Amino acid sequence: MSSLALMRLLESTPDRYDAGMRALTLGRVRELREAVAEAAAQPGAQVLEIGCGTGSVTERLLARGARVTALDQNPEMLERSRERLAGRTGAVEWLERTASEIDALPEAAYDAVVASLSLSEMSAGERAFVLRAAARRLRPGGVLAVCDEVRPRRAPQRLLHGLLRVPQVLLAWLVVGSVSSPIPDLAAELRSAGFSVRAERRWLWGSLAALIAERPA
Ligand SMILES: C[S@@+](CC[C@H](N)C(=O)[O-])C[C@H]1O[C@@H](n2cnc3c(N)ncnc32)[C@H](O)[C@@H]1O
């Protein structure tokens, strides 16, 4: 997730990725991933995962008995997922694709769509396209479970978060030449893609969020 500024760098070194994520989120990443996996996975549920990375959420979905189509555009991250879950070949399908390409997957075929820390890596335009395409992939009543870096709601939290991000942003700009920003209003983006938002939880001064939404029946 480029919005956690150093993510592009970490994604170029998948071996260090998981440890890097834990450090950048002060350990909260585990709770974020648990929240989305718990909301999305039931035994036998068909789940589409966008931006599976090294497979941390995929592993949780499979452990809860879901069948998963896991997609990522980065072949190295996808390979790490495949290695990690080598024994689970029957229950998971790996796709090396960009998120926008979910548009080619069957409509109304999934019980849940999951995106953990991947939406913030997309431009606002791509994210809007992907969210609308995700809604069409879901069966009526299906669940969208997402978590990501977001803009804190309150001014003091925004100020604190901004100050804490300064060293990250500087380092990212120096090392990878790009800087991005947290998603301004993820709940509003979900609503304008046709979802109804059922729940939202926040961590780290409101800068990390998990949102559970539904495609209306
Ligand atoms: C920060 S990682 C998160 C990985 C994993 N979901 C997790 O919770 O650790 C973001 C992942 O999303 C993938 N990603 C970002 N933008 C994407 C896009 N437009 N299409 C497909 N994958 C994308 C990246 O390649 C990366 O593996």
Tab-separated table of C-alpha atoms and ligand atoms in Angstrom, residues 1 7 11 17 33 49 51-53 57 71-74 77 97-99 116-118 121-122 126, ligand 1:
chain	number	residue	atom	x	y	z
A	1	MET	CA	0.000	0.000	0.000
A	7	MET	CA	5.009	-0.103	0.930
A	11	GLU	CA	6.790	-5.033	-1.885
A	17	TYR	CA	7.310	-7.475	3.623
A	33	ARG	CA	-6.573	-8.717	8.527
A	49	GLU	CA	-9.326	-11.347	-2.938
A	51	GLY	CA	-4.126	-7.675	-4.011
A	52	CYS	CA	-3.327	-10.800	-1.992
A	53	GLY	CA	0.364	-9.875	-1.548
A	57	VAL	CA	-5.326	-12.775	4.458
A	71	LEU	CA	-5.345	-11.902	-7.475
A	72	ASP	CA	-2.223	-9.734	-7.516
A	73	GLN	CA	-0.382	-7.812	-10.225
A	74	ASN	CA	3.043	-8.422	-8.649
A	77	MET	CA	4.259	-11.386	-4.171
A	97	ARG	CA	-3.847	-9.744	-12.948
A	98	THR	CA	-4.467	-6.103	-12.198
A	99	ALA	CA	-7.452	-5.299	-10.022
A	116	SER	CA	-6.582	-5.703	2.420
A	117	LEU	CA	-4.200	-2.745	2.066
A	118	SER	CA	-4.447	-2.741	-1.719
A	121	GLU	CA	-2.227	1.660	-3.982
A	122	MET	CA	-4.686	2.587	-6.719
A	126	GLU	CA	-8.952	3.009	-10.658
B	1	LIG	C1	0.361	-3.658	0.795
B	1	LIG	S1	0.135	-5.082	-0.108
B	1	LIG	C2	-1.101	-5.936	0.847
B	1	LIG	C3	-1.036	-7.403	0.644
B	1	LIG	C4	-2.008	-8.224	1.499
B	1	LIG	N1	-3.361	-8.033	1.051
B	1	LIG	C5	-1.845	-7.928	2.959
B	1	LIG	O1	-2.835	-7.641	3.635
B	1	LIG	O2	-0.700	-7.988	3.413
B	1	LIG	C6	-0.750	-4.574	-1.507
B	1	LIG	C7	-0.782	-5.611	-2.600
B	1	LIG	O3	-1.735	-5.173	-3.562
B	1	LIG	C8	-1.181	-5.370	-4.835
B	1	LIG	N2	-1.799	-4.376	-5.725
B	1	LIG	C9	-1.761	-3.042	-5.601
B	1	LIG	N3	-2.430	-2.444	-6.598
B	1	LIG	C10	-2.898	-3.447	-7.366
B	1	LIG	C11	-3.656	-3.466	-8.574
B	1	LIG	N4	-4.055	-2.344	-9.152
B	1	LIG	N5	-3.941	-4.662	-9.125
B	1	LIG	C12	-3.533	-5.811	-8.517
B	1	LIG	N6	-2.807	-5.854	-7.388
B	1	LIG	C13	-2.493	-4.675	-6.814
B	1	LIG	C14	0.308	-5.176	-4.697
B	1	LIG	O4	1.006	-5.825	-5.717
B	1	LIG	C15	0.537	-5.798	-3.314
B	1	LIG	O5	0.872	-7.147	-3.397
